Coordinates of C-alpha atoms in Angstrom, one line a residue:
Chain Q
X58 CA -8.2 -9.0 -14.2
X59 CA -4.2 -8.5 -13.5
X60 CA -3.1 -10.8 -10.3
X61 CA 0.0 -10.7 -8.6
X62 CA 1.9 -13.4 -6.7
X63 CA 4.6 -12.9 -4.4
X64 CA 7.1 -15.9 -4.2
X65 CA 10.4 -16.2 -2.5
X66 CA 11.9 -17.5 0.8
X67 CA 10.4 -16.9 4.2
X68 CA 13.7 -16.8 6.2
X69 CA 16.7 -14.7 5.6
X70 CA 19.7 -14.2 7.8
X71 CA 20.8 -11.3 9.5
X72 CA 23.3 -9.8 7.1
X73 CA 22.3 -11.6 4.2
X74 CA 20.1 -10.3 1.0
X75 CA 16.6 -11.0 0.9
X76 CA 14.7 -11.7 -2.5
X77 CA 11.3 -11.7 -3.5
X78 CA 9.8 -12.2 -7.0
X79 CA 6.0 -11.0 -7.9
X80 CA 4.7 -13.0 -11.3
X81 CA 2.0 -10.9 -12.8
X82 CA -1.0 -13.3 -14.4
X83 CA -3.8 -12.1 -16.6
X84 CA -2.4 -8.9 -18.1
X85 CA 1.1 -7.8 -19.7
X86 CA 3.5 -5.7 -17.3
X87 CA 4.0 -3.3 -20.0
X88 CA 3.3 0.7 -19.7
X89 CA 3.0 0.3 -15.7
X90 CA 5.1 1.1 -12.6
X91 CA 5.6 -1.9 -10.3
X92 CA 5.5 -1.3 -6.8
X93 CA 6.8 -2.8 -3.5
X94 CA 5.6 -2.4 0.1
X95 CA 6.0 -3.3 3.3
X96 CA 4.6 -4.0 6.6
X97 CA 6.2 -5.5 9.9
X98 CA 3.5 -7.6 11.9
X99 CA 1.3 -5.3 13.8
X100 CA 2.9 -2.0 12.0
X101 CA 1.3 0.1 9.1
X102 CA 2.3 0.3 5.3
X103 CA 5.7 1.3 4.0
X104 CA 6.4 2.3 0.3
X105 CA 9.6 0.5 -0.7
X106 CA 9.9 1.4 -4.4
X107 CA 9.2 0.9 -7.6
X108 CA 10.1 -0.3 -11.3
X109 CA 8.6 1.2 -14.9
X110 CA 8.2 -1.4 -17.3
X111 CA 10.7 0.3 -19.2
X112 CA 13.7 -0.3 -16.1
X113 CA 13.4 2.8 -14.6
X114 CA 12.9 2.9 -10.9
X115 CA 13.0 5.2 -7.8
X116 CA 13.4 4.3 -3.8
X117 CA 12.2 5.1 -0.8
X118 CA 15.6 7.0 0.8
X119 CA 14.7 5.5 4.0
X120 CA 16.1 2.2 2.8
X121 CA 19.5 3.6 2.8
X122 CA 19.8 2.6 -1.1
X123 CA 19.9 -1.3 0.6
X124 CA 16.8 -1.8 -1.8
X125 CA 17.2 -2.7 -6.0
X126 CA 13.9 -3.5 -7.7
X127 CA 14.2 -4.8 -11.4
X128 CA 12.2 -6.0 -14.2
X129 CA 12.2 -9.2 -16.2
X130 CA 9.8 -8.2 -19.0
X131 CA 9.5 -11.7 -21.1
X132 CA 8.7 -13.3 -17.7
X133 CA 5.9 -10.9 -16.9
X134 CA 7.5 -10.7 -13.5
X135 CA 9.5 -7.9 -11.2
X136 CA 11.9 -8.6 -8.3
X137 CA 13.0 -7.5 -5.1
X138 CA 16.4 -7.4 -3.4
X139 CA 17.6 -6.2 -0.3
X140 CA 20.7 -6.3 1.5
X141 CA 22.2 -6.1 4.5
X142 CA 18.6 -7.0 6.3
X143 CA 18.4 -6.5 10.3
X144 CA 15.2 -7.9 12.3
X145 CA 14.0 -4.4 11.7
X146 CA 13.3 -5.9 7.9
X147 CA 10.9 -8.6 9.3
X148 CA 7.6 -7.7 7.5
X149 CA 5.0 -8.9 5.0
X150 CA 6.5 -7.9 1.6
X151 CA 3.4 -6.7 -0.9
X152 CA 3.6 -6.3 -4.5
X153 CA 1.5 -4.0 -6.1
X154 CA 0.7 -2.4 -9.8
X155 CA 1.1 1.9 -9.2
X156 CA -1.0 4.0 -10.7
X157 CA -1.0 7.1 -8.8
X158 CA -2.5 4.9 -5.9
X159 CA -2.0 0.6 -5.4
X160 CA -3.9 -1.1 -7.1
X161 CA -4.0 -4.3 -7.3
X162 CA -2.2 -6.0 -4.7
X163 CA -0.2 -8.8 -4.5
X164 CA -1.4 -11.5 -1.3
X165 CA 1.8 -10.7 0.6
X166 CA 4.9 -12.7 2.0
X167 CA 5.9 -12.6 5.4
X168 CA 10.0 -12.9 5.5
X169 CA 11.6 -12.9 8.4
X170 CA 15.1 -12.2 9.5
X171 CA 16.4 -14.5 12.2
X172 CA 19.8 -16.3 12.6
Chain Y
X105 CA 8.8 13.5 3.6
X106 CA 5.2 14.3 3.7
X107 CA 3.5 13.0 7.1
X108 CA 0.0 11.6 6.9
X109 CA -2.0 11.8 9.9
X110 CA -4.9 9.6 10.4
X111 CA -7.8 10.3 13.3
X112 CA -9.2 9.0 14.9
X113 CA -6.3 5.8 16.1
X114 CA -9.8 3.9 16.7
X115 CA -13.3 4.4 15.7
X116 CA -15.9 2.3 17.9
X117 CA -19.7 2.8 15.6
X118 CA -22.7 0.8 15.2
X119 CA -23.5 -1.4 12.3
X120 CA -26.3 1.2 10.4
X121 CA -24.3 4.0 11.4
X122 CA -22.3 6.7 9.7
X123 CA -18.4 6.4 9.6
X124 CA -16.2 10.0 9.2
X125 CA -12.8 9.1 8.8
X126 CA -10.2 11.6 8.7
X127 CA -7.0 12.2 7.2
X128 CA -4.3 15.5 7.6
X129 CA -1.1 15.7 5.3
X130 CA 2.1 17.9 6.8
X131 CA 1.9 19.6 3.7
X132 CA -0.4 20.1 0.0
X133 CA -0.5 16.6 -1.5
X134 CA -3.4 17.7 -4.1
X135 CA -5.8 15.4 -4.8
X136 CA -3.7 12.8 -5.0
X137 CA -4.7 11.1 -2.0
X138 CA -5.8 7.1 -2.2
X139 CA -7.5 5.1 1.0
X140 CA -7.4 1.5 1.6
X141 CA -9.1 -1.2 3.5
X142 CA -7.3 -3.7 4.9
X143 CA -9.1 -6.7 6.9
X144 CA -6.8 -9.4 9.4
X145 CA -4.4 -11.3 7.3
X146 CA -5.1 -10.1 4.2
X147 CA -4.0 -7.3 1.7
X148 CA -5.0 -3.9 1.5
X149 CA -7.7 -3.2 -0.9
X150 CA -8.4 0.4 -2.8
X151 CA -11.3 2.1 -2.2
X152 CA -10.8 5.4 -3.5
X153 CA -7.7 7.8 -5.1
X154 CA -7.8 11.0 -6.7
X155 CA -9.5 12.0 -2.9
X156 CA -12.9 11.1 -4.4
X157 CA -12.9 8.7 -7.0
X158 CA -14.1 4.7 -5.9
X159 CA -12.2 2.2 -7.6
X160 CA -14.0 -0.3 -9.4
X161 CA -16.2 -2.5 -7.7
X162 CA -16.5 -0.4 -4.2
X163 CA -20.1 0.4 -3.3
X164 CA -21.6 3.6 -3.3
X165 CA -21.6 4.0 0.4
X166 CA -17.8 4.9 0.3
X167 CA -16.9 8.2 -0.3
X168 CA -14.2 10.0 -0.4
X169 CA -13.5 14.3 0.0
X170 CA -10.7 17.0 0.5
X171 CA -7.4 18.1 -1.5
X172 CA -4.9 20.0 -0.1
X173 CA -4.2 19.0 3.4
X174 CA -7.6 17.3 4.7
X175 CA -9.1 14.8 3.6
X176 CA -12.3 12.7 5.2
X177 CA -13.3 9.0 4.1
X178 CA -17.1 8.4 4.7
X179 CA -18.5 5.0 5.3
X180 CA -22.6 5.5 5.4
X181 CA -24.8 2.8 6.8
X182 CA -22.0 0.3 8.2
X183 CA -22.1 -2.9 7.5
X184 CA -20.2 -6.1 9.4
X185 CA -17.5 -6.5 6.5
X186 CA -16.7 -3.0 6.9
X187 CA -15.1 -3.1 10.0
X188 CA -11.4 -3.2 8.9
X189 CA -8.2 -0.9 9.6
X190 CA -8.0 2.0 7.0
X191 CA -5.2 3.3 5.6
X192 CA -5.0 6.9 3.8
X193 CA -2.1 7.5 1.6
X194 CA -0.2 10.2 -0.7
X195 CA 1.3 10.3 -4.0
X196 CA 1.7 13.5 -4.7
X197 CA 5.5 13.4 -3.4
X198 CA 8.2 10.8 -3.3
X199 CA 8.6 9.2 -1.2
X200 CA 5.0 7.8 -1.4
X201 CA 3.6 7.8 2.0
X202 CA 0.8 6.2 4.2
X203 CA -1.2 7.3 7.5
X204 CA -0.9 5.3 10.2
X205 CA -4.4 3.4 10.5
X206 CA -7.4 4.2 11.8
X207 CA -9.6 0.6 13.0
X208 CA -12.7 0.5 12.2
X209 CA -14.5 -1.7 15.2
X210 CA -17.9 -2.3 16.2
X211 CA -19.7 -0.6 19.4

């Protein structure tokens, strides 16, 4: 059964770019769409973008095109950056496979943005 | 951007009971409508897309109906692990988009 891991750091500065990585174990990333979401403590779920397998990808236009989600095929993972982060970014970042609807989901990792 | 609407914000039942969950989109979103369970500190789970369809491994007393605009999730016969926030959401548009919770508690 496919598992993703979400792994990066858990502090970014105002300003700076924040960076996430999900490593997809037990199945090939191949043929799917990669997804990221989001969700500030307390708040509900925001759709952030996502990735084909191919490089293709498409973004949520409320990120302001801060957000750029790529592929690394050969290491079964897909990545996250974001620039420019304010406090507003603070959230737990889930990765997710996209098929229509998410499924599965990655555990989550809170970042948060604080000098 | 297509608004989901979730009702009601809270939902206080009995374990045994019946849940009715619902779910209102600003505009047509199909049947391609998904809901989620999400429990405290962990990550949402599906339980249903295509408005109807249980993923694999969600019991039978989950169900899921509507297209268009309104959609209902039905939890029969509560149990204590089913007493989570729930999230509907839509990808019939970009960009994809969720309700804003409904939580599940216990009377």
């Amino acid at each position: 059964q496919v598992q993703l891991q979400e792994s990066g750091p858990g502090l970014v500065k105002p300003s700076e770019t924040l960076s996430l990585t999900c490593t997809v174990s037990a199945g090939s990333i191949g043929i799917f769409y990669w997804s990221w979401i989001r969700q500030p403590p307390g708040k509900g779920l925001e759709w952030i973008g996502y990735v084909y397998y191919s490089g293709s990808t498409n973004y949520n236009p409320s990120l302001k095109s801060r957000a750029t989600i790529s592929v690394d095929k050969p290491k079964n993972q897909f990545s996250l950056k974001l620039s420019s982060v304010t406090a507003a970014d603070t959230a737990v970042y889930y990765c997710a496979r996209f098929q229509g609807a998410f499924d599965p989901w990655g555990q989550g990792a809170l970042v948060t943005v604080s000098s | 951007e297509i608004v989901m609407t979730q009702s009601p914000a809270t939902l206080s039942v009995s374990p045994g009971e019946r849940a009715t969950l619902s779910c209102r989109a600003s505009q047509s979103v199909s049947n391609n409508l998904a809901w989620y369970q999400q429990k405290p500190g962990q990550a949402p789970r599906l339980l249903i897309s295509g408005a109807s369809t249980r993923a694999t491994g969600i019991p039978a007393n989950f169900s899921g109906s509507g297209s268009g605009t309104e959609f209902t999730l039905t939890i029969s016969s509560l149990q204590s692990e089913d007493f989570a926030v729930y999230y509907c959401q839509q990808y019939n548009n970009w960009p994809y988009t969720f309700g804003q919770g409904t939580r599940l508690e216990i009377k």
